[in-house]
Amino acid sequence: MLNFTVGPVQSGEQVLAVGGEQTPYFRTPEFSGLMLENERMIRELAGAGEGSRAVFLTGSGTAAMEAAVMGAFTAEDKVLVVNGGSFGQRFVDLCALHRIPYTQLKLAYGCPLMEDMLEPYRDAGYTGFLVNAGETSTGVLYDMEMIGQFCREEHLFLVVDAISAFLADPLDMEAMGAGILLTGSQKALACPPGVSIVVLSREGVERVEAGEPRCMYLDLKNALKNGERGQTPFTPAVGILRQIHVRLREILEAGGAGAENSRIAGIAADFRQKIQGLPLEFFTGAMSNAVTSLRPLHGSAYRIFTVLKDEYGIWVCPNGGELADTVFRVGHIGALTKEDNTTLVNALRDLEKRGLL
Ligand SMILES: *Cc1c(COP(=O)(O)O)cnc(C)c1O
């Protein structure tokens, strides 16, 4: 199998090797030590700054989104939510479910957020801002510098879902002024799914500490308290946390977030260059390095996904809903090489010959 989806993605050798080991008991000084290192490494990679913290939740990325929404906002807040696809919609649904007053900035699929779209929301009583740095469902990367600047000027608490963009695109919490940044184990960290990560700036920690928990399992305050000694309130996904440990070390040893960023950007650029001449159109102009969304000029996108999977052993990412037949996505995160890109592009050329593309 050659996996070009956007998660779970392919893991490297070190992560795979740890996956084959027995799972140890975790209420030990050894595991606490590993977790404290995990926290330190992720804070460094996120550029979280002095006084920041990070907690590791057992649950997929959505667990981190829900924990952040519940931990940072209440019915007294008023938040702006960027909704440009299914992950933006998830923030909208979370605000509705948890009765947090919100306004959604709904964007057409594939369209970036422009500065002038924010103007009507100045001095309008907002207290928070929720955005997916990369809207993985369409491949759009929002201008986080512009959003960060707006939030600073308006004193909005900024929560950034960087679940797919973290390590793929240049994101730095201090530079953006983000209060909370989220990511997950199965995207650029290239580990199995099951752990999501909430990184909190000093301001983020203070905000969560000042709030009241409204859920036991996803209570960030409790997670922060246990994390002080390198522990979690409940049994975590111990095996995945051990895989995350070797992976974070690997990234830092190879040069850190900037180096990993460049590596993924190189894979993405190579793919985008190699598909020139194929009957495929980029779905958006504002692309994340994590994923390329493509619109085939002929043929069904969903059928292309199926044929690549069943006949070539190559997995791209299908779209759901309205875009299922018109768009498919090619991920660039995980253990992929430029040679892998060539394999995929050759398969796409073959599909073109067969009249499927
Ligand atoms: C993958 C992803 C998530 C998390 O989805 P889960 O299925 O809960 O892991 C959230 N936001 C974005 C932008 C993502 O790419």
mmCIF file with all atom_site columns, N, CA, C and O in Angstrom, residues 306-326:
data_model
loop_
_atom_site.group_PDB
_atom_site.id
_atom_site.type_symbol
_atom_site.label_atom_id
_atom_site.label_alt_id
_atom_site.label_comp_id
_atom_site.label_asym_id
_atom_site.label_entity_id
_atom_site.label_seq_id
_atom_site.pdbx_PDB_ins_code
_atom_site.Cartn_x
_atom_site.Cartn_y
_atom_site.Cartn_z
_atom_site.occupancy
_atom_site.B_iso_or_equiv
_atom_site.pdbx_formal_charge
_atom_site.auth_seq_id
_atom_site.auth_comp_id
_atom_site.auth_asym_id
_atom_site.auth_atom_id
_atom_site.pdbx_PDB_model_num
ATOM 1  N N  . THR A 1 306 ? -11.194 5.029  -6.160 1.00 0.00 ? 306 THR A N  1
ATOM 2  C CA . THR A 1 306 ? -11.465 3.588  -6.055 1.00 0.00 ? 306 THR A CA 1
ATOM 3  C C  . THR A 1 306 ? -10.528 2.769  -6.944 1.00 0.00 ? 306 THR A C  1
ATOM 4  O O  . THR A 1 306 ? -9.971  1.756  -6.507 1.00 0.00 ? 306 THR A O  1
ATOM 5  N N  . VAL A 1 307 ? -10.337 3.226  -8.180 1.00 0.00 ? 307 VAL A N  1
ATOM 6  C CA . VAL A 1 307 ? -9.491  2.467  -9.099 1.00 0.00 ? 307 VAL A CA 1
ATOM 7  C C  . VAL A 1 307 ? -8.027  2.491  -8.637 1.00 0.00 ? 307 VAL A C  1
ATOM 8  O O  . VAL A 1 307 ? -7.342  1.469  -8.658 1.00 0.00 ? 307 VAL A O  1
ATOM 9  N N  . LEU A 1 308 ? -7.564  3.649  -8.170 1.00 0.00 ? 308 LEU A N  1
ATOM 10 C CA . LEU A 1 308 ? -6.185  3.733  -7.671 1.00 0.00 ? 308 LEU A CA 1
ATOM 11 C C  . LEU A 1 308 ? -5.983  2.772  -6.501 1.00 0.00 ? 308 LEU A C  1
ATOM 12 O O  . LEU A 1 308 ? -4.964  2.091  -6.404 1.00 0.00 ? 308 LEU A O  1
ATOM 13 N N  . LYS A 1 309 ? -6.967  2.694  -5.636 1.00 0.00 ? 309 LYS A N  1
ATOM 14 C CA . LYS A 1 309 ? -6.869  1.822  -4.458 1.00 0.00 ? 309 LYS A CA 1
ATOM 15 C C  . LYS A 1 309 ? -6.922  0.344  -4.860 1.00 0.00 ? 309 LYS A C  1
ATOM 16 O O  . LYS A 1 309 ? -6.061  -0.445 -4.478 1.00 0.00 ? 309 LYS A O  1
ATOM 17 N N  . ASP A 1 310 ? -7.913  -0.010 -5.654 1.00 0.00 ? 310 ASP A N  1
ATOM 18 C CA . ASP A 1 310 ? -8.148  -1.426 -5.947 1.00 0.00 ? 310 ASP A CA 1
ATOM 19 C C  . ASP A 1 310 ? -7.187  -1.994 -6.983 1.00 0.00 ? 310 ASP A C  1
ATOM 20 O O  . ASP A 1 310 ? -6.829  -3.158 -6.929 1.00 0.00 ? 310 ASP A O  1
ATOM 21 N N  . GLU A 1 311 ? -6.773  -1.177 -7.943 1.00 0.00 ? 311 GLU A N  1
ATOM 22 C CA . GLU A 1 311 ? -5.968  -1.735 -9.041 1.00 0.00 ? 311 GLU A CA 1
ATOM 23 C C  . GLU A 1 311 ? -4.489  -1.352 -8.971 1.00 0.00 ? 311 GLU A C  1
ATOM 24 O O  . GLU A 1 311 ? -3.662  -1.995 -9.590 1.00 0.00 ? 311 GLU A O  1
ATOM 25 N N  . TYR A 1 312 ? -4.173  -0.301 -8.235 1.00 0.00 ? 312 TYR A N  1
ATOM 26 C CA . TYR A 1 312 ? -2.771  0.137  -8.185 1.00 0.00 ? 312 TYR A CA 1
ATOM 27 C C  . TYR A 1 312 ? -2.176  0.079  -6.779 1.00 0.00 ? 312 TYR A C  1
ATOM 28 O O  . TYR A 1 312 ? -0.988  0.308  -6.609 1.00 0.00 ? 312 TYR A O  1
ATOM 29 N N  . GLY A 1 313 ? -3.032  -0.179 -5.776 1.00 0.00 ? 313 GLY A N  1
ATOM 30 C CA . GLY A 1 313 ? -2.548  -0.204 -4.387 1.00 0.00 ? 313 GLY A CA 1
ATOM 31 C C  . GLY A 1 313 ? -2.112  1.162  -3.891 1.00 0.00 ? 313 GLY A C  1
ATOM 32 O O  . GLY A 1 313 ? -1.267  1.271  -2.996 1.00 0.00 ? 313 GLY A O  1
ATOM 33 N N  . ILE A 1 314 ? -2.672  2.218  -4.484 1.00 0.00 ? 314 ILE A N  1
ATOM 34 C CA . ILE A 1 314 ? -2.315  3.585  -4.077 1.00 0.00 ? 314 ILE A CA 1
ATOM 35 C C  . ILE A 1 314 ? -3.565  4.260  -3.496 1.00 0.00 ? 314 ILE A C  1
ATOM 36 O O  . ILE A 1 314 ? -4.622  4.248  -4.120 1.00 0.00 ? 314 ILE A O  1
ATOM 37 N N  . TRP A 1 315 ? -3.393  4.820  -2.318 1.00 0.00 ? 315 TRP A N  1
ATOM 38 C CA . TRP A 1 315 ? -4.529  5.462  -1.657 1.00 0.00 ? 315 TRP A CA 1
ATOM 39 C C  . TRP A 1 315 ? -4.404  6.974  -1.730 1.00 0.00 ? 315 TRP A C  1
ATOM 40 O O  . TRP A 1 315 ? -3.480  7.533  -1.156 1.00 0.00 ? 315 TRP A O  1
ATOM 41 N N  . VAL A 1 316 ? -5.348  7.609  -2.421 1.00 0.00 ? 316 VAL A N  1
ATOM 42 C CA . VAL A 1 316 ? -5.468  9.063  -2.302 1.00 0.00 ? 316 VAL A CA 1
ATOM 43 C C  . VAL A 1 316 ? -6.684  9.293  -1.410 1.00 0.00 ? 316 VAL A C  1
ATOM 44 O O  . VAL A 1 316 ? -7.288  8.347  -0.920 1.00 0.00 ? 316 VAL A O  1
ATOM 45 N N  . CYS A 1 317 ? -7.022  10.541 -1.179 1.00 0.00 ? 317 CYS A N  1
ATOM 46 C CA . CYS A 1 317 ? -8.099  10.814 -0.227 1.00 0.00 ? 317 CYS A CA 1
ATOM 47 C C  . CYS A 1 317 ? -9.348  11.257 -0.975 1.00 0.00 ? 317 CYS A C  1
ATOM 48 O O  . CYS A 1 317 ? -9.320  12.285 -1.662 1.00 0.00 ? 317 CYS A O  1
ATOM 49 N N  . PRO A 1 318 ? -10.432 10.512 -0.836 1.00 0.00 ? 318 PRO A N  1
ATOM 50 C CA . PRO A 1 318 ? -11.664 10.948 -1.504 1.00 0.00 ? 318 PRO A CA 1
ATOM 51 C C  . PRO A 1 318 ? -12.271 12.120 -0.724 1.00 0.00 ? 318 PRO A C  1
ATOM 52 O O  . PRO A 1 318 ? -11.943 12.317 0.432  1.00 0.00 ? 318 PRO A O  1
ATOM 53 N N  . ASN A 1 319 ? -13.132 12.880 -1.375 1.00 0.00 ? 319 ASN A N  1
ATOM 54 C CA . ASN A 1 319 ? -13.883 13.897 -0.645 1.00 0.00 ? 319 ASN A CA 1
ATOM 55 C C  . ASN A 1 319 ? -15.263 13.363 -0.340 1.00 0.00 ? 319 ASN A C  1
ATOM 56 O O  . ASN A 1 319 ? -15.744 12.448 -1.002 1.00 0.00 ? 319 ASN A O  1
ATOM 57 N N  . GLY A 1 320 ? -15.896 13.971 0.644  1.00 0.00 ? 320 GLY A N  1
ATOM 58 C CA . GLY A 1 320 ? -17.254 13.557 0.973  1.00 0.00 ? 320 GLY A CA 1
ATOM 59 C C  . GLY A 1 320 ? -18.238 14.604 0.487  1.00 0.00 ? 320 GLY A C  1
ATOM 60 O O  . GLY A 1 320 ? -17.867 15.597 -0.132 1.00 0.00 ? 320 GLY A O  1
ATOM 61 N N  . GLY A 1 321 ? -19.484 14.348 0.754  1.00 0.00 ? 321 GLY A N  1
ATOM 62 C CA . GLY A 1 321 ? -20.554 15.315 0.500  1.00 0.00 ? 321 GLY A CA 1
ATOM 63 C C  . GLY A 1 321 ? -20.612 15.789 -0.937 1.00 0.00 ? 321 GLY A C  1
ATOM 64 O O  . GLY A 1 321 ? -20.402 15.022 -1.875 1.00 0.00 ? 321 GLY A O  1
ATOM 65 N N  . GLU A 1 322 ? -20.828 17.085 -1.075 1.00 0.00 ? 322 GLU A N  1
ATOM 66 C CA . GLU A 1 322 ? -21.032 17.702 -2.395 1.00 0.00 ? 322 GLU A CA 1
ATOM 67 C C  . GLU A 1 322 ? -19.846 17.529 -3.336 1.00 0.00 ? 322 GLU A C  1
ATOM 68 O O  . GLU A 1 322 ? -20.001 17.575 -4.553 1.00 0.00 ? 322 GLU A O  1
ATOM 69 N N  . LEU A 1 323 ? -18.649 17.409 -2.757 1.00 0.00 ? 323 LEU A N  1
ATOM 70 C CA . LEU A 1 323 ? -17.448 17.379 -3.598 1.00 0.00 ? 323 LEU A CA 1
ATOM 71 C C  . LEU A 1 323 ? -17.008 15.964 -3.974 1.00 0.00 ? 323 LEU A C  1
ATOM 72 O O  . LEU A 1 323 ? -16.017 15.791 -4.680 1.00 0.00 ? 323 LEU A O  1
ATOM 73 N N  . ALA A 1 324 ? -17.767 14.952 -3.525 1.00 0.00 ? 324 ALA A N  1
ATOM 74 C CA . ALA A 1 324 ? -17.313 13.555 -3.681 1.00 0.00 ? 324 ALA A CA 1
ATOM 75 C C  . ALA A 1 324 ? -16.972 13.187 -5.122 1.00 0.00 ? 324 ALA A C  1
ATOM 76 O O  . ALA A 1 324 ? -15.984 12.492 -5.371 1.00 0.00 ? 324 ALA A O  1
ATOM 77 N N  . ASP A 1 325 ? -17.754 13.647 -6.063 1.00 0.00 ? 325 ASP A N  1
ATOM 78 C CA . ASP A 1 325 ? -17.507 13.264 -7.455 1.00 0.00 ? 325 ASP A CA 1
ATOM 79 C C  . ASP A 1 325 ? -16.581 14.206 -8.204 1.00 0.00 ? 325 ASP A C  1
ATOM 80 O O  . ASP A 1 325 ? -16.120 13.888 -9.287 1.00 0.00 ? 325 ASP A O  1
ATOM 81 N N  . THR A 1 326 ? -16.319 15.379 -7.610 1.00 0.00 ? 326 THR A N  1
ATOM 82 C CA . THR A 1 326 ? -15.556 16.375 -8.357 1.00 0.00 ? 326 THR A CA 1
ATOM 83 C C  . THR A 1 326 ? -14.139 16.615 -7.841 1.00 0.00 ? 326 THR A C  1
ATOM 84 O O  . THR A 1 326 ? -13.298 17.134 -8.568 1.00 0.00 ? 326 THR A O  1
#
